[in-house]
CSV table of C-alpha atoms in Angstrom, one decimal:
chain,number,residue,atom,x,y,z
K,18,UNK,CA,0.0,0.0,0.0
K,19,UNK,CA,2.7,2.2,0.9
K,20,UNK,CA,4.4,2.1,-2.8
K,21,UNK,CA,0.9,3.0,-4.5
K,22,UNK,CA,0.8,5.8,-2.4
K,23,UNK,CA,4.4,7.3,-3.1
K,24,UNK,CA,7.2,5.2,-3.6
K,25,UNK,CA,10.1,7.5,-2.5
K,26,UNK,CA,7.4,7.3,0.7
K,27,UNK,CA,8.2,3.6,0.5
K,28,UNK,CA,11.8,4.2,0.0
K,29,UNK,CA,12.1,6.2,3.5
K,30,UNK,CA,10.2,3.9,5.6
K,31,UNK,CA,11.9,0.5,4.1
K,32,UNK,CA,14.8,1.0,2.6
K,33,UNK,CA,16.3,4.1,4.7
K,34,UNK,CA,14.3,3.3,8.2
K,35,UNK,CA,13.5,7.1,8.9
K,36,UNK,CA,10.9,7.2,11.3
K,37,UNK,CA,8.2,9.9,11.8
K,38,UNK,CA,8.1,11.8,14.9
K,39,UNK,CA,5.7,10.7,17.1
K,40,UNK,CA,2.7,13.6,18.0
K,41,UNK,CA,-0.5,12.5,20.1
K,42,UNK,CA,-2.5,10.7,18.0
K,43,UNK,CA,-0.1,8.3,16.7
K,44,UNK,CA,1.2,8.3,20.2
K,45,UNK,CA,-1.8,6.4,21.5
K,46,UNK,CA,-2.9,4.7,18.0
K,47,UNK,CA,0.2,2.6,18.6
K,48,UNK,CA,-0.8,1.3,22.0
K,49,UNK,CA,-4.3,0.6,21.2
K,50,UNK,CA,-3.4,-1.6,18.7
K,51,UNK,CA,-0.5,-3.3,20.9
K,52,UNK,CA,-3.0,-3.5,23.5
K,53,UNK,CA,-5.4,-5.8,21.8
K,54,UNK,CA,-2.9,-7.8,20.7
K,55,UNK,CA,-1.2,-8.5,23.8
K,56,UNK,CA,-4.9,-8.5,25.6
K,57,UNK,CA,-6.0,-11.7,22.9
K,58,UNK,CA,-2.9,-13.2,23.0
K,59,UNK,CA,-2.6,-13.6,26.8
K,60,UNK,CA,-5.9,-15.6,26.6
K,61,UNK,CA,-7.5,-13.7,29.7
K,62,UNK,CA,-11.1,-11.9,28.7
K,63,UNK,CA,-11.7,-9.8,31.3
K,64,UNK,CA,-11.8,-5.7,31.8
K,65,UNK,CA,-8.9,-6.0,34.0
K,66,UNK,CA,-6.7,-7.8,31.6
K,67,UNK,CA,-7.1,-5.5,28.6
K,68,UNK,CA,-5.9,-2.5,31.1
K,69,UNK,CA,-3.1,-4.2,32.3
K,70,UNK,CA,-2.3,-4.9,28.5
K,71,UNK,CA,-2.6,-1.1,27.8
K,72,UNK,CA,-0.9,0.1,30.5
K,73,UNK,CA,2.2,-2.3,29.6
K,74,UNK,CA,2.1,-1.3,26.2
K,75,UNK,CA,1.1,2.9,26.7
K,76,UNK,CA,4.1,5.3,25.4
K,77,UNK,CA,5.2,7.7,27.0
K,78,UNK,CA,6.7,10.1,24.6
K,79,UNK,CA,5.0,12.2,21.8
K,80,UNK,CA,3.1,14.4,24.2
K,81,UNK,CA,4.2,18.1,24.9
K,82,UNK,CA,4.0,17.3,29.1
K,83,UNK,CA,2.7,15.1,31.2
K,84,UNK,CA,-1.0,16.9,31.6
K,85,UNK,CA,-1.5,16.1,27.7
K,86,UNK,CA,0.2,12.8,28.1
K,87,UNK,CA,-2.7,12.1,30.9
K,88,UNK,CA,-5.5,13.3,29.3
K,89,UNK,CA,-4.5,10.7,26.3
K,90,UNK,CA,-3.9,7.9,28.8
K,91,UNK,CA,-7.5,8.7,29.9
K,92,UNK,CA,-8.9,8.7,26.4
K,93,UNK,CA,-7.5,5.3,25.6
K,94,UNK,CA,-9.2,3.5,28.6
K,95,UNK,CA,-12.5,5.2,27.3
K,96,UNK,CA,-11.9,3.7,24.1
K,97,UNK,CA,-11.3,0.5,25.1
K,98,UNK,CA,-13.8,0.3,27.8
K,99,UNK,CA,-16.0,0.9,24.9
K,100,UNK,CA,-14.7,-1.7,22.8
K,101,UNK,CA,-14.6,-4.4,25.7
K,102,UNK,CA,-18.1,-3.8,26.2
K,103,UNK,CA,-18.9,-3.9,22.7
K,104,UNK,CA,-17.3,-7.4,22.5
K,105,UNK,CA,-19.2,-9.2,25.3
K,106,UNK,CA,-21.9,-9.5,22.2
K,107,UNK,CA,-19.3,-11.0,19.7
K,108,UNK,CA,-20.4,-14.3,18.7
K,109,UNK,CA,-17.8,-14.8,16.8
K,110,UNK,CA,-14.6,-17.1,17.4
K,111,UNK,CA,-11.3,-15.0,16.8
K,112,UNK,CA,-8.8,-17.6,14.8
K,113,UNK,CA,-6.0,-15.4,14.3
K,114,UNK,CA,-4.9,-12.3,16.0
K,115,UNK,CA,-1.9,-10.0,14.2
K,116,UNK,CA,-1.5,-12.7,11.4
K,117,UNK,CA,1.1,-13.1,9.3
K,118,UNK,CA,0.9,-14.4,6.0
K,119,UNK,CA,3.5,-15.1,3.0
K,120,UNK,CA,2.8,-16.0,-0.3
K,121,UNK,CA,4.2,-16.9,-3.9
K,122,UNK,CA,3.3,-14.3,-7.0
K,123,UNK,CA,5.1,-15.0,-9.7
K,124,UNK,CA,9.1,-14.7,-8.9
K,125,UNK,CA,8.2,-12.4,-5.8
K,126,UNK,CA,7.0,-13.2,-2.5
K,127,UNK,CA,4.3,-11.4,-0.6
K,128,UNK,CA,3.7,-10.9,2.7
K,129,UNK,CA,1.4,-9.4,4.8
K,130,UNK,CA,0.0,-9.0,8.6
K,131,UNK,CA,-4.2,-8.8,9.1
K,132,UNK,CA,-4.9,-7.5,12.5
K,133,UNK,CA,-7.9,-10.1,13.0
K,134,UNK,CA,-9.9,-12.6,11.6
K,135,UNK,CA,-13.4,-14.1,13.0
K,136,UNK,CA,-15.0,-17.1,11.9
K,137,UNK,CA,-18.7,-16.7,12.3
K,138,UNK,CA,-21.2,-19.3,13.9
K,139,UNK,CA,-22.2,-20.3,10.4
K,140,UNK,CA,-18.5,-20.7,9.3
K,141,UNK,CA,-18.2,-17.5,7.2
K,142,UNK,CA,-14.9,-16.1,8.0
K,143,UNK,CA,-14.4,-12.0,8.7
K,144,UNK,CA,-11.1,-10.0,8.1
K,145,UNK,CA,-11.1,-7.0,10.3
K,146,UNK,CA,-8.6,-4.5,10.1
K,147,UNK,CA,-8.6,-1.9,13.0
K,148,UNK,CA,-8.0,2.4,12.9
K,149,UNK,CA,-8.2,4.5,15.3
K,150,UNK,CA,-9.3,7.5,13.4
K,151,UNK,CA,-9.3,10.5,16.6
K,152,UNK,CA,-10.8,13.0,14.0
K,153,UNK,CA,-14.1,11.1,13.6
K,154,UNK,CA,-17.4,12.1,15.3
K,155,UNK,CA,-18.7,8.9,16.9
K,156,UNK,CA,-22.2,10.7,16.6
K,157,UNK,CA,-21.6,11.3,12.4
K,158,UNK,CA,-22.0,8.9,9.9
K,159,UNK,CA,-18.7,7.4,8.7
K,160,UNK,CA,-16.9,8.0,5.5
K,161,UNK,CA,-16.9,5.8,2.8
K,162,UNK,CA,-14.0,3.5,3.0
K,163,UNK,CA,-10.6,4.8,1.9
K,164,UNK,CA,-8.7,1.8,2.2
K,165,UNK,CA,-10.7,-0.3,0.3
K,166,UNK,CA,-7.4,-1.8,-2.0
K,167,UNK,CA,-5.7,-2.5,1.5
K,168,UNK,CA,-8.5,-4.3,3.0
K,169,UNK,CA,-8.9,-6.5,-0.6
K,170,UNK,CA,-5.2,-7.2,0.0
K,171,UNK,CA,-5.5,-8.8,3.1
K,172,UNK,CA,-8.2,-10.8,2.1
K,173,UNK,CA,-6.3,-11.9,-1.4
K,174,UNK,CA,-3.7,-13.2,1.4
K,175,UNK,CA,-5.5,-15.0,4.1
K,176,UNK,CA,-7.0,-16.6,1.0
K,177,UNK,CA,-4.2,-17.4,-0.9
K,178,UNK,CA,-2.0,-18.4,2.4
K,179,UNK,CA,-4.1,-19.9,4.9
K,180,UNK,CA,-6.5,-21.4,3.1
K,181,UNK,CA,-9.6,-18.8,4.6
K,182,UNK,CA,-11.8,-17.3,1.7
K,183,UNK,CA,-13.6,-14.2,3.7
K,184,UNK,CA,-17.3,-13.6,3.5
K,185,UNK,CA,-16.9,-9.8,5.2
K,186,UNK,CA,-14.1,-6.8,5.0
K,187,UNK,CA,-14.4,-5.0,7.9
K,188,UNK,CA,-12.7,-1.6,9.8
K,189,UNK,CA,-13.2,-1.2,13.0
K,190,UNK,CA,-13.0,2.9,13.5
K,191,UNK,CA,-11.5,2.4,17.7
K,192,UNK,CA,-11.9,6.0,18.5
K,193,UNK,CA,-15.1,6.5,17.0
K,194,UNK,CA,-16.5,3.0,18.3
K,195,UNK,CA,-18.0,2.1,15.0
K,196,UNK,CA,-17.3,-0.6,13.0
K,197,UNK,CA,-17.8,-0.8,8.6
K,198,UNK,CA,-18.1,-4.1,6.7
K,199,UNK,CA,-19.2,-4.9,3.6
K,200,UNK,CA,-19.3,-8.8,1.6
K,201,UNK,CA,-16.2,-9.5,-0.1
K,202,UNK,CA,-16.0,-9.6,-4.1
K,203,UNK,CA,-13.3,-11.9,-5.4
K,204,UNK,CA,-14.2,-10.5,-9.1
K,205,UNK,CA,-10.9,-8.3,-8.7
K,206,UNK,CA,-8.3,-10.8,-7.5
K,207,UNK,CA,-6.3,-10.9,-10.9
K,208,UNK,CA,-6.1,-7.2,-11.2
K,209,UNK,CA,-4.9,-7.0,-7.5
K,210,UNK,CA,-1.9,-9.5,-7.9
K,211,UNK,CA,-1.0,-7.5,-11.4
K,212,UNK,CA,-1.1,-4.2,-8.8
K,213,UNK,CA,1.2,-6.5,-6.4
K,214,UNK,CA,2.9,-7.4,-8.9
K,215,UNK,CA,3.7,-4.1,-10.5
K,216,UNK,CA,4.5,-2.8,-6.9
K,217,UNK,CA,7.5,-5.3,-6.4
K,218,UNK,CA,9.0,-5.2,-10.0
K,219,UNK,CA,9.0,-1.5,-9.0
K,220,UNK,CA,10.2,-1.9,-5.4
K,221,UNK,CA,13.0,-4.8,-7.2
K,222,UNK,CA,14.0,-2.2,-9.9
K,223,UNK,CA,14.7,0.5,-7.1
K,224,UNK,CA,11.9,3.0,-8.9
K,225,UNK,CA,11.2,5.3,-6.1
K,226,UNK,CA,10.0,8.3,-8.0
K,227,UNK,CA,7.9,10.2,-6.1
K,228,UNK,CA,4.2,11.3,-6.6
K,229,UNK,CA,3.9,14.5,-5.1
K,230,UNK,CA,0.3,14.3,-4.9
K,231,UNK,CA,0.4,12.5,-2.1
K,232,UNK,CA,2.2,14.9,-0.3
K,233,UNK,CA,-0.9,16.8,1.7
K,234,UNK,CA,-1.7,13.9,3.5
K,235,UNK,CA,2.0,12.2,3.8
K,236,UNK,CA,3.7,11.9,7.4
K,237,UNK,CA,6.8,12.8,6.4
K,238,UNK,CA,6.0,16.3,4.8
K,239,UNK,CA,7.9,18.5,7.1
K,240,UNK,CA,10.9,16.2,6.8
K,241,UNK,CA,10.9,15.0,3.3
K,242,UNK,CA,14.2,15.5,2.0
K,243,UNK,CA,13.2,15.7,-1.4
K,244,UNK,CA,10.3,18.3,-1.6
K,245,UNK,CA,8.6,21.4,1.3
K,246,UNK,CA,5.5,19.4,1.4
């Protein structure tokens, strides 16, 4: 996803390691994330457990003092208070938390990570991808999906790795509390793996051109070498 955004984007995350410096939001997005992971992993479903988790996994830096820093701790145990009660009414069975898949396309290999998948009680299978999203209003309705490609991605490889053809794509906004799914349509497999495809010839080749449109929304805008974003 990251090349068919910008791939001199690409080239500073994976091939020079620059790291963005960390602000509020993406202070406590990372955390979240960990959280769950560490929470489902540990095998212990209970209120207590998931704050523990959190708390292990909470960063410290990235706020301006410790008041901000606090008041972001506190929004994070709102958020997941919300989602742990939102999941006592799962009846699904989580099979696979932070997956990891790898696959053969052509001469390349692909691999990806899918925050979750579900298998439903009538054995469809769900791929749910989680964002936290601070800028959403919980009380609006939410945009139509804009990672739509990175969502069919994960699918293509849970399917073509593990075996699990999904039924559902979903995102589940944390912040906002709201989740967005929608049936899966294998009609644009072949097109996706010429995209994947095209990505790692380009990635193999070293073309890291960059596409400047992207450069609004890109993390690395202040600090881009190349262009004053």
């Amino acid at each position: 996803r990251v090349y068919t955004e910008c791939p001199w984007k690409y080239r500073l995350m994976f091939e020079q390691g620059k790291q963005v410096e960390l602000d509020a939001p993406s202070s406590l997005g990372i955390p979240l994330h960990r959280a769950l992971e560490r929470y489902y992993r540990a095998g212990q479903p209970d209120w207590q457990a998931l704050l523990d988790a959190y708390d292990h996994e909470f960063l410290r830096s990235g706020y301006p003092d410790v008041e901000t820093r606090m008041q972001w701790n506190r929004k994070g145990v709102r958020i997941l208070k919300r989602y742990y009660d939102s999941e006592t009414e799962r009846r699904t069975e989580i099979i696979g938390i932070e997956r990891e898949f790898f696959y053969p396309l052509g001469r390349h290999m692909v691999r990806g990570m899918v925050d979750r998948i579900d298998r439903h009680p009538d054995g469809r299978f769900e791929v749910i991808d989680y964002k936290t999203r601070f800028e959403l209003d919980p009380s609006q309705p939410l945009p139509a999906e804009e990672s739509d490609v990175q969502l069919r991605f994960y699918a293509l490889g849970v399917k073509e790795a593990l075996g699990v053809t999904p039924a559902l794509l979903t995102v589940h906004y944390l912040a906002a509390g709201k989740r967005q799914s929608k049936p899966y349509d294998p009609s644009g497999e072949e097109q996706l793996k010429r995209q994947i495809e095209a990505a790692a010839d380009g990635i193999e080749n070293e073309r890291f051109s960059p596409d400047t449109s992207f450069c609004p929304r890109c993390a690395y805008r202040s600090t881009c070498p190349l262009f004053s974003c």
